[in-house]
Structures are given as C-alpha cells and as structure tokens.
C-alpha cells in the first residue's frame, strides 16, 4: 500500500486520515495543532514536524485547509519557505480536498505541472458525519490520468467520486452545487411558510411538493421546517449539520467565481445576502436550514 | 355510473372530459365555443345550451376555467344570472379544476356550503400531455368526505391525487409548488451557466448536481440547458412544455397569496420579476425553461 | 366658507380636521371612537351620529380610513346600508385622503360619477407631523374641474398639491413613490454599511454621496445610520417617524398594483420581502429606517 | 508651477492632461498608444518613452488606467521591471485616478509608504464630458497632508474634491456611490414603468416623485424614460453617457468589496445581475439608463 501524507487534521481532515489508516495506508500526518496529531498518532499515524516533512517521501499528499491563501502558500511556497512541490519526489500525486476559490486551485495546478507533478482539486461534500463514516462525495478537477490514480485513496474516504473536468473544475462544480443548494433551502423555506400562513400542514405540503415539480434535495433529506422530518437539524433546534458560517463562506466563493466569469446569478447573490444577514443576527453557528426562521412568525420560533 | 357535467373544454378540459367518457361516465358538456363541444360530442358526450343546463341533474360537476372571476360568477351567479349552486340537485359534488386564487376557491366553497353542497378545489399539474394521457396530478382542498367522494372521477383523469387540506388548500399547495418550481428553474439555469462560463461541460455538471445536494426536479426531468437532455423543450428550441405566460400567471397568483397572508417570498418574488421581463421580451409563448437564455451569452443563444 | 364633513379622526385625520377649523371652515365630524370626536368638538367642530349624518348637507366630504374595503363600503354602501353617494346633495365634492389600492379608488369614482358626483382620490404624505403642521403633500387623481374645486380645502391642510391624473392616479403615484422610497432606504443602508465595513466614516460617506450621483431623499432628510443626522429617527433609537408596519402596508399595495398591471418590480418586491421579515422580527412599530440594522453588525446595534 | 507626469491618455486621461497644460503645469505624458501622446504633444505636453521616463523628475505623478492589476504593476513593478515608486524622486506626490478595487489601492499605498512616498487614490466621476470641461469630482483616499498637497492639481481638472478617508477610502466611497446609483436607476425605472402601466404620464409622475420622498439623482438629472427630460441619453436612443459595460465593471468592484468585508448588499447584488443580463443582450455600449427597457413593453421600445 502507498504512503500518504495528510496535512490539516481539523473536523474533516482528522476522520478522513483515520479512514485511510483503517484502509491500510501508511499515513504520515501534520497539523499546526499538536493535539490533533496526537489523536491520529493513537490511531496508528506517523507524525511529522512540518508539512514538508510529512510530504517528503510520500506517494500521495492530501491537504485539507481553510482557504485559498493557505493552499497557495503551502504548495507553492513564498519568499520565506519552500512549497510542497519543491520537496516531494517525482511522481507524487497531490490532492487538495479544501473548498477554495477555483483560481487558487488552477494556480497550484499550474505550478505543479511546471514540476511535472499531478495535482487534483477534490473538494468534498457530506460534512463531518460523512467524513467519519467514509461516505464523502469528492468532486474532482484535473487530468484523466491523475483522476484514475486517485481512485484508490479517495475510495477509502468516500462514496461518490466525480470527475468534473480540468484543473479547478472540482472547485467550480462544488460551488455551483452549493450555491444552488442555498437557493433550494431558502425557496423551500419561503414556500413552506407561505403554505403554513394559509393554514396548511407543512408535513402534507412537503409530501405533495416532494413528488411534484417542486421536488428537491431539501424536501427529500433536509426539511427546514421543525417537526416535519426526524433526525434533521430543524427538528433539533437547528444544531449540528452544515453551519450558516460555512454556507456564507461557500456563497462568497460562488460570488467570487461569478465575478471572475462575468456570470449573473441573481438567486445565488440574493441567497448570499440573506445568509450574511442571518449570520450577523447571531445564527452563524447554527445549521443552514435555520434560514427558515427568517420567514416564520416570531411565535413559531419561540415554540 | 354517475353523470358528470363538464364545463370548460379548452386544451386541458377537452381531453379530461374525453377520458371520463372512456371510463364509462355519462358526460354532459358545455363550452362557449361550439366547436369545442362538437369535438366532445363526436366522442360520445351529450351537449348543453348553457353551463346551468349541463349541471342540472348531474351527480358531479367539473369546471375548468381561466381565472377566479369566472369561477366565482359561474358558481355563485350575479345580479343577472343564477349560479350553478342555485340549479344543481341536493347532493351534487362540485369540483373546480381551474388554477385560481385561493380566495375565490374559499368564496365558492362558502357559498356552496350555505346550500349544503360539497365543493372541492382541485387544480392540476401535468400539462396538456398529462390531460390527454390521463396522468394528471390533482391537488385538492375540501372536506374529507368530499375528497373521498371525488376519488372515482379524479382517478379516471389522473394518477396522483393529493388532499392538501380544507377549502382553498388545493390552490395554495399548487401555487406554493409552482412558485418553488420557478425558483428551481432560474437557480438551476444560473448555476449551470456559471459552470459553463468556467469551462465546465453542462452535461457533467448536471450529472454531479443531480445526485448531490443541488438535486431538484428540473435536473431530473427538465434540464434547461440545450443538449443536456433529450425530449425536453430546451433541446427543441424551447417549444412545447409549460409556457412562460402560464408561469407568469401562476407567479402572479403566488404573489397575490403572499400579500393576503403577509408572507415574505424573496425568491418567488424575484422569479416573478425575471419571468415578467422575459415575457415582455417576446418569450411568452415559449417553454418556461427558456429563462436559461437570460443567463447565456448571446453567441450561445444564436447556436 | 364651505361646510366640510370629515370622517375618520385618527392620528392623521384628527389634526387635518383641526386645521380646517382654524382656516374658517364649518367642520362636521364623525368617527367610530367617541373620544376622537370629542377632541375635535372642543376645537369647534360639530359632531354627527353617523358618517351619513355628517355628510348630509355638506359642500365637501373628506374621508381618512384604513383600507380600500372601508372606503368602498362607506361611499357605495352595501346590502345593509346606504353609501355616502346616496345621501349627499348634488354638487357635493368627495375627497378620499386614505392610502388604498387604486382599484378601490376607481370603483368609488365610477359609482360617484353615475350619480354625477365628483370624487378625488387624494392620498397624503408627510406623516403625523405634517398633518399637525398643515404641511402635508396631496397626490390627487380625478377630473381637472374637481381638482380645481378641491384646491381651497386641500391648501388649508397642506403645502404641495399634485394632480397625478384621472381617477385612481393619486393612489398609483403615491405607491410608486413609496415603493421607490423603500428601495432608496434599503440601498442607502447597505451602501453606508459597506463603507463602514471598510472603515469609512458614515458621516463623510453620506456627505459625499449626497452631492454625487447616489444622492437621494434619504441622504438629504432621513439618514438611516445612527449619529449622522440630528433629529431623525435613526438618532433616536428609530422611534417616531414612519412605522415599518405602514411601509409593509404600502409595499403590499405596490405589489398589488404591480400584479394588476403585470408590471415587473424586482427592487420593490425585494424591499417588501426584507421589510416583511424585519417586521416579523419585532420591528413593526419602529421607524422604517431601522432596516439599517439588518445590515449592521450586532455590536453596532447594541451601541 | 510644478511638473506633472501623466500616464494613461484615454478618453478620460487625455482631456484631464490637457486641462493641466491649460492651467500652466508642465506636463510630461506617456501612453502605450503613440497617437494619444501625439494629441497631447500638439497641445503643449512633453512626451516620454516610458512611464518611468515620464515620472522621473516629476513633482507629481498622475495615472489613469483600466484596472487594479495595471496600477499594481506600474507602481510597484514586478520581476521584470521596476515600478514608479523605484524611480521617482523623494517627495514626489503619487495620484491614481483609476477606478479600481480598494485592495489594489491599499497595496500600492503601502509600498509607496515603505519608500516614504505619499500616494492618493482619487477615482473620478463626471464622465468624459466632465473630463473635458474640467468639472470632474474627485473622491480621495490618503493622508491629510497628501490630500492638501493634491488640491492644486486636482482643482485644475475638477470641481468637487472630497477626502473620504485613509488609503483606499476613495475607491470604497466611489463604488458605494456607484452601487447606490445603479439601484436608484433600476428602482426609478421600475417605478416609472409601473405608473405608465397604470396610465400615468411619466413626466407628471417624475415631477411628483422628484420633490417627494422618492426624490433621487436620476429623477433630477438623468431620467431613464424617453421623452421626459431633454439632453439626456434616454431621449437620444440611450447613446452617450455612462456605458452599461462600465456600470457592470463598477458593480463587479462593489461586489468584490462586499465579499472582502463580508457585507450584505441585496439591492446592489440584484442590480449587478440585472445589468450583466442587460449587457449580455447586446446593450453593453449603450447608456446605463437603458435598463429602463427591461421593464418597458416591447411596443414602447420600438417607438
């Protein structure tokens, strides 16, 4: 089995690395937080003193970082430090699982290609639950051969693995999807609440729209109206799930992408404004389906 | 078998009445257009000289009319004319299949109840193809007993039959659904186009989002991007399907409902504005998925 | 001087009637609330036992009522009661100062015309302060001759008197203006806050935009950012002024009008959604410039 | 009088430099287009072979360039070339009049400060007419002393000169203003058209709103409805004025700024979407008040 360097052991990266260990990979980890490394070491990981230390000698490097600037500087380096692409062996496969702007992904891919290294942008969806269960979805951008090469290691961490296109396409597809998701959530919320305002039972209205032309993922899996669906955040005080702050981040990336390509996204742009205001009102750490409360009457919310 | 009076034999009503004849009902029809009655007569319908003439003596009355004002005046009458509720026999079941404002449906139901007549609002979805094939969806509002009583005749014209709630609930549920549908269509269009603007293949992007959290009815059944899906309007110059003008009508009803209930529907309201402008630019008779062209570049549209 | 019947003595109607008394008119008042009549009686008004009682024998009738349905039934009557147009003398001038839907105004004008009575819709702006000071703006719809005839009595209550067009035009012009105002308020708020978020002083930014192409009434007279302008609601905890609930009412009328005329108003529709949500969050009784808080950070609001 | 280096002699820069010559400054120009330099030379300018050649020895450097990347590389240089800040004499005042992102302005200001050079971002409004007439508005960011020092040279090119705050504040204030302007234009258009749709005369409606709470710069100076105001683009087929493409550029900058500061700008974001779609429909080179046509009926547009 190959040796994998895993850099970035947060809520997502930690369980992903653990699944690689379970699948039999030799995993060498690095994180700025020592305790995060310690947790993985107890599960069988080797630890390194630096990102470059972890990557040197690995067959595959996987990174899971907060934003584009971290990915750029880690891979390509700067005036003060070498980048990963300067230290890995020829033939090393580079996989970045962070959700970042497409431009940064293309920037790293271009610099990697100059050193004849294969780079894949492979943002994930499925959240911390999917990371732990090994059922993440990966949406990849990069060459066909690199995508083929990545199958084994990605399969150890997830279920669906998509090839969206060339470098950066994984990031673009993910934010197109998440922008669309945000609109589905807002529009489903306002439609359900309008029904409630007219005396309809949200359970019945959901059942009808789910199998009609209003059908969408939020009605199937993630109903935002409290009490309609068990085991979703809306029936648990909007705790857990996918945080509003993270949706605001993804909607920021989507609007950044729209500016770059001169695209018009009226619904996505409106969703961003509504989510930013929702976050400013103190809902940043709650699940993103809590946008439903923007439409509900105050007496509903108090219940 | 029961005798059914069917009033309003347009593109939807005509084939619906024909399916009742095929199912063995005695059908007595009326329409202001003689040719429309003649077509049904050739299929075995009895004809009447007036709406009241058709309804007198029927077990069930079904109406399919353009707008709330027509439904109000036909059922309840006015200074100059009696209404259907003044002429039908005790125990007659009244079913209005028009898509109209909920207030008009409740108005007729209230007047019918004063005469101890059962009234159901039962707007349909499924379009002219569904009307011809007998696969319409009915979304009904009214009492449990009336809903039970209507099963037989509705089954002869359609597949899914939903009971959304009390009088008017059928109309509310339908416009909640269609408002949501309009947003799905616009948001899916802008997301696909943003992907295209970044060089992604809309087919691949659709495949990814369809099974991800962006999944919705338009990606499954009605992709708005030309060439992605066969046998849908977008691959046929946006001909056929559900006309922009009809979506504008339904979005008008949804906003009327939102005003009545003091509901906030930012996405639905924005969709209405975009569709009204689209119609004003000469697209009123094209399929509603042609909203995609608002986001495409002019060179894409020319192709 | 003429005799004026004044019906509806609320926060607006009361001071308006008082100004007529001061100007020397003989004023006969009616209101459903006896105390409201008593207040006017103390200022010199005659009182009546009913609206029709006040109107009978008057040269001019002025009404100030909450909604279209009240105006319709008061003027035209119904099955149970005569309307004002059934009891006033030939040649009486009818002036409705309520802010209502244009359709109701046209309905009353038509029925008045059938009795050869002149009717003017004359909604006001200027608020309770303008009503007290006699500086209201009147925006009138009706014939040229009726508009001429109304000058004297309107001048006694206000400053600017506009003739917007035929019957109903006063109502249309007022809601066009107030819809536009709502957008000015939201857009000015978001622009100022974006400047603040980048470290700019809202006072300086306001001064610049006021004399540049972003200049608008809210920057001149009603800055929504606390501390920029003295003596406006934003510098007084958003108390007083024009309530959010009233803006929601006017935006509802504007959207009703947009539906009637098949007009597209993306900005006005969005403003309505934002104001409805703002009201649902408990801000209905605060001044409408408090929409600024939707954009501010929570720490700003606490200050 | 001082010596001024002027770099970037396009539609705006050319006439601005000419006004400096008229005011008695010694002006040394550079542009990548020789003909542009030739035009200025005929008016008395000295010419240079490069930007750095123009700047060396000047007391003041003024630049007028298309985008942030040009400003960054010209002032700060890159691996291949020195920047202006490497070649100018100590004490030289640097003024960038381009409309660019605030980040780029702050980037240049920071690098200039490291060399103890004063830098001002001073984007203009007033268009080519204002540039020719010497009546431009300058909105400046930078230190108090630099702002003082710049008064003379800016006065020679314009009328109003504002100090918005520290480095970058000029750019922020300008895009806040232009974002607000775009919303004023769209909202005024939709309000006027709704009035027209109800039979009102747009001239009369404009006159009323102009002096009411809907009053704004577009009603005062730039009415978007054809025929209401003479000598504005709407009465000249929407030719001349401020191009849609430039408004799209400024709205892109505003959304970039909103992303940086995590600001919510629902109106500005919607205006951007509407303007991008308008541009895609072939209106990029027309005046930005042509957005009015998005709301007008096709028969109005044909007139």
mmCIF file of N, CA and C in Angstrom, chain C residues 226-271:
data_model
loop_
_atom_site.group_PDB
_atom_site.id
_atom_site.type_symbol
_atom_site.label_atom_id
_atom_site.label_comp_id
_atom_site.label_asym_id
_atom_site.label_seq_id
_atom_site.Cartn_x
_atom_site.Cartn_y
_atom_site.Cartn_z
ATOM 1 N N UNK C 226 -27.363 55.678 12.574
ATOM 2 C CA UNK C 226 -27.392 56.448 13.826
ATOM 3 C C UNK C 226 -26.214 57.419 13.925
ATOM 4 N N UNK C 227 -26.506 58.640 14.348
ATOM 5 C CA UNK C 227 -25.448 59.593 14.619
ATOM 6 C C UNK C 227 -25.068 60.493 13.477
ATOM 7 N N UNK C 228 -25.513 60.184 12.274
ATOM 8 C CA UNK C 228 -25.116 61.016 11.139
ATOM 9 C C UNK C 228 -25.915 62.314 11.098
ATOM 10 N N UNK C 229 -27.185 62.224 11.421
ATOM 11 C CA UNK C 229 -28.072 63.372 11.276
ATOM 12 C C UNK C 229 -28.851 63.538 12.572
ATOM 13 N N UNK C 230 -28.956 64.764 13.029
ATOM 14 C CA UNK C 230 -29.756 65.010 14.233
ATOM 15 C C UNK C 230 -31.241 65.006 13.897
ATOM 16 N N UNK C 231 -32.046 64.777 14.923
ATOM 17 C CA UNK C 231 -33.494 64.959 14.793
ATOM 18 C C UNK C 231 -34.138 64.048 13.759
ATOM 19 N N UNK C 232 -33.512 62.931 13.464
ATOM 20 C CA UNK C 232 -34.201 61.931 12.639
ATOM 21 C C UNK C 232 -34.314 60.658 13.469
ATOM 22 N N UNK C 233 -35.234 59.766 13.100
ATOM 23 C CA UNK C 233 -35.456 58.576 13.930
ATOM 24 C C UNK C 233 -34.198 57.744 14.200
ATOM 25 N N UNK C 234 -33.273 57.665 13.228
ATOM 26 C CA UNK C 234 -32.084 56.826 13.444
ATOM 27 C C UNK C 234 -31.239 57.329 14.614
ATOM 28 N N UNK C 235 -31.339 58.597 14.925
ATOM 29 C CA UNK C 235 -30.582 59.138 16.055
ATOM 30 C C UNK C 235 -31.410 59.164 17.323
ATOM 31 N N UNK C 236 -32.559 58.506 17.265
ATOM 32 C CA UNK C 236 -33.450 58.456 18.422
ATOM 33 C C UNK C 236 -33.974 57.032 18.618
ATOM 34 N N UNK C 237 -33.076 56.049 18.408
ATOM 35 C CA UNK C 237 -33.488 54.648 18.589
ATOM 36 C C UNK C 237 -34.553 54.203 17.613
ATOM 37 N N UNK C 238 -34.646 54.872 16.483
ATOM 38 C CA UNK C 238 -35.635 54.543 15.450
ATOM 39 C C UNK C 238 -37.067 54.652 15.974
ATOM 40 N N UNK C 239 -37.290 55.564 16.905
ATOM 41 C CA UNK C 239 -38.654 55.829 17.354
ATOM 42 C C UNK C 239 -39.271 56.947 16.522
ATOM 43 N N UNK C 240 -40.595 56.984 16.532
ATOM 44 C CA UNK C 240 -41.303 58.017 15.778
ATOM 45 C C UNK C 240 -41.220 57.746 14.297
ATOM 46 N N UNK C 241 -41.478 58.761 13.498
ATOM 47 C CA UNK C 241 -41.352 58.632 12.054
ATOM 48 C C UNK C 241 -42.431 57.794 11.409
ATOM 49 N N UNK C 242 -42.036 57.021 10.399
ATOM 50 C CA UNK C 242 -42.958 56.245 9.580
ATOM 51 C C UNK C 242 -42.726 54.764 9.907
ATOM 52 N N UNK C 243 -43.720 54.138 10.514
ATOM 53 C CA UNK C 243 -43.548 52.781 11.045
ATOM 54 C C UNK C 243 -43.311 51.731 9.955
ATOM 55 N N UNK C 244 -42.495 50.745 10.298
ATOM 56 C CA UNK C 244 -42.258 49.604 9.413
ATOM 57 C C UNK C 244 -43.584 48.973 8.984
ATOM 58 N N UNK C 245 -44.522 48.836 9.906
ATOM 59 C CA UNK C 245 -45.806 48.225 9.548
ATOM 60 C C UNK C 245 -46.527 49.005 8.450
ATOM 61 N N UNK C 246 -46.391 50.320 8.479
ATOM 62 C CA UNK C 246 -47.040 51.131 7.445
ATOM 63 C C UNK C 246 -46.312 51.000 6.119
ATOM 64 N N UNK C 247 -44.986 50.886 6.171
ATOM 65 C CA UNK C 247 -44.238 50.657 4.935
ATOM 66 C C UNK C 247 -44.609 49.287 4.354
ATOM 67 N N UNK C 248 -44.764 48.298 5.222
ATOM 68 C CA UNK C 248 -45.192 46.975 4.740
ATOM 69 C C UNK C 248 -46.562 47.073 4.071
ATOM 70 N N UNK C 249 -47.456 47.865 4.668
ATOM 71 C CA UNK C 249 -48.781 48.055 4.052
ATOM 72 C C UNK C 249 -48.637 48.684 2.664
ATOM 73 N N UNK C 250 -47.848 49.759 2.564
ATOM 74 C CA UNK C 250 -47.703 50.439 1.274
ATOM 75 C C UNK C 250 -47.012 49.541 0.246
ATOM 76 N N UNK C 251 -46.033 48.751 0.702
ATOM 77 C CA UNK C 251 -45.365 47.847 -0.241
ATOM 78 C C UNK C 251 -46.325 46.750 -0.685
ATOM 79 N N UNK C 252 -47.242 46.355 0.192
ATOM 80 C CA UNK C 252 -48.278 45.414 -0.223
ATOM 81 C C UNK C 252 -49.157 46.021 -1.301
ATOM 82 N N UNK C 253 -49.553 47.280 -1.108
ATOM 83 C CA UNK C 253 -50.350 47.962 -2.143
ATOM 84 C C UNK C 253 -49.566 48.073 -3.447
ATOM 85 N N UNK C 254 -48.273 48.328 -3.339
ATOM 86 C CA UNK C 254 -47.477 48.466 -4.571
ATOM 87 C C UNK C 254 -47.409 47.144 -5.320
ATOM 88 N N UNK C 255 -47.292 46.041 -4.583
ATOM 89 C CA UNK C 255 -47.209 44.745 -5.268
ATOM 90 C C UNK C 255 -48.572 44.343 -5.822
ATOM 91 N N UNK C 256 -49.635 44.742 -5.115
ATOM 92 C CA UNK C 256 -50.980 44.509 -5.639
ATOM 93 C C UNK C 256 -51.143 45.246 -6.976
ATOM 94 N N UNK C 257 -50.665 46.476 -6.994
ATOM 95 C CA UNK C 257 -50.750 47.263 -8.226
ATOM 96 C C UNK C 257 -49.910 46.625 -9.334
ATOM 97 N N UNK C 258 -48.721 46.127 -8.975
ATOM 98 C CA UNK C 258 -47.842 45.511 -9.973
ATOM 99 C C UNK C 258 -48.490 44.261 -10.567
ATOM 100 N N UNK C 259 -49.223 43.512 -9.743
ATOM 101 C CA UNK C 259 -49.899 42.320 -10.250
ATOM 102 C C UNK C 259 -51.011 42.717 -11.208
ATOM 103 N N UNK C 260 -51.778 43.751 -10.839
ATOM 104 C CA UNK C 260 -52.886 44.197 -11.692
ATOM 105 C C UNK C 260 -52.409 44.618 -13.073
ATOM 106 N N UNK C 261 -51.267 45.288 -13.114
ATOM 107 C CA UNK C 261 -50.804 45.846 -14.386
ATOM 108 C C UNK C 261 -49.735 44.979 -15.035
ATOM 109 N N UNK C 262 -49.492 43.800 -14.472
ATOM 110 C CA UNK C 262 -48.461 42.892 -14.987
ATOM 111 C C UNK C 262 -47.106 43.583 -15.084
ATOM 112 N N UNK C 263 -46.792 44.399 -14.087
ATOM 113 C CA UNK C 263 -45.514 45.104 -14.059
ATOM 114 C C UNK C 263 -44.475 44.282 -13.303
ATOM 115 N N UNK C 264 -43.237 44.460 -13.683
ATOM 116 C CA UNK C 264 -42.115 43.808 -13.009
ATOM 117 C C UNK C 264 -41.419 44.833 -12.133
ATOM 118 N N UNK C 265 -41.305 44.553 -10.844
ATOM 119 C CA UNK C 265 -40.665 45.498 -9.916
ATOM 120 C C UNK C 265 -39.695 44.742 -9.015
ATOM 121 N N UNK C 266 -38.555 44.281 -9.577
ATOM 122 C CA UNK C 266 -37.654 43.440 -8.778
ATOM 123 C C UNK C 266 -37.164 44.112 -7.497
ATOM 124 N N UNK C 267 -36.855 45.386 -7.583
ATOM 125 C CA UNK C 267 -36.340 46.077 -6.400
ATOM 126 C C UNK C 267 -37.455 46.269 -5.371
ATOM 127 N N UNK C 268 -38.613 46.714 -5.822
ATOM 128 C CA UNK C 268 -39.731 46.920 -4.907
ATOM 129 C C UNK C 268 -40.178 45.616 -4.259
ATOM 130 N N UNK C 269 -40.176 44.539 -5.028
ATOM 131 C CA UNK C 269 -40.581 43.245 -4.475
ATOM 132 C C UNK C 269 -39.577 42.763 -3.438
ATOM 133 N N UNK C 270 -38.299 42.988 -3.717
ATOM 134 C CA UNK C 270 -37.274 42.590 -2.749
ATOM 135 C C UNK C 270 -37.383 43.432 -1.484
ATOM 136 N N UNK C 271 -37.611 44.730 -1.653
ATOM 137 C CA UNK C 271 -37.778 45.598 -0.479
ATOM 138 C C UNK C 271 -38.948 45.102 0.370
#
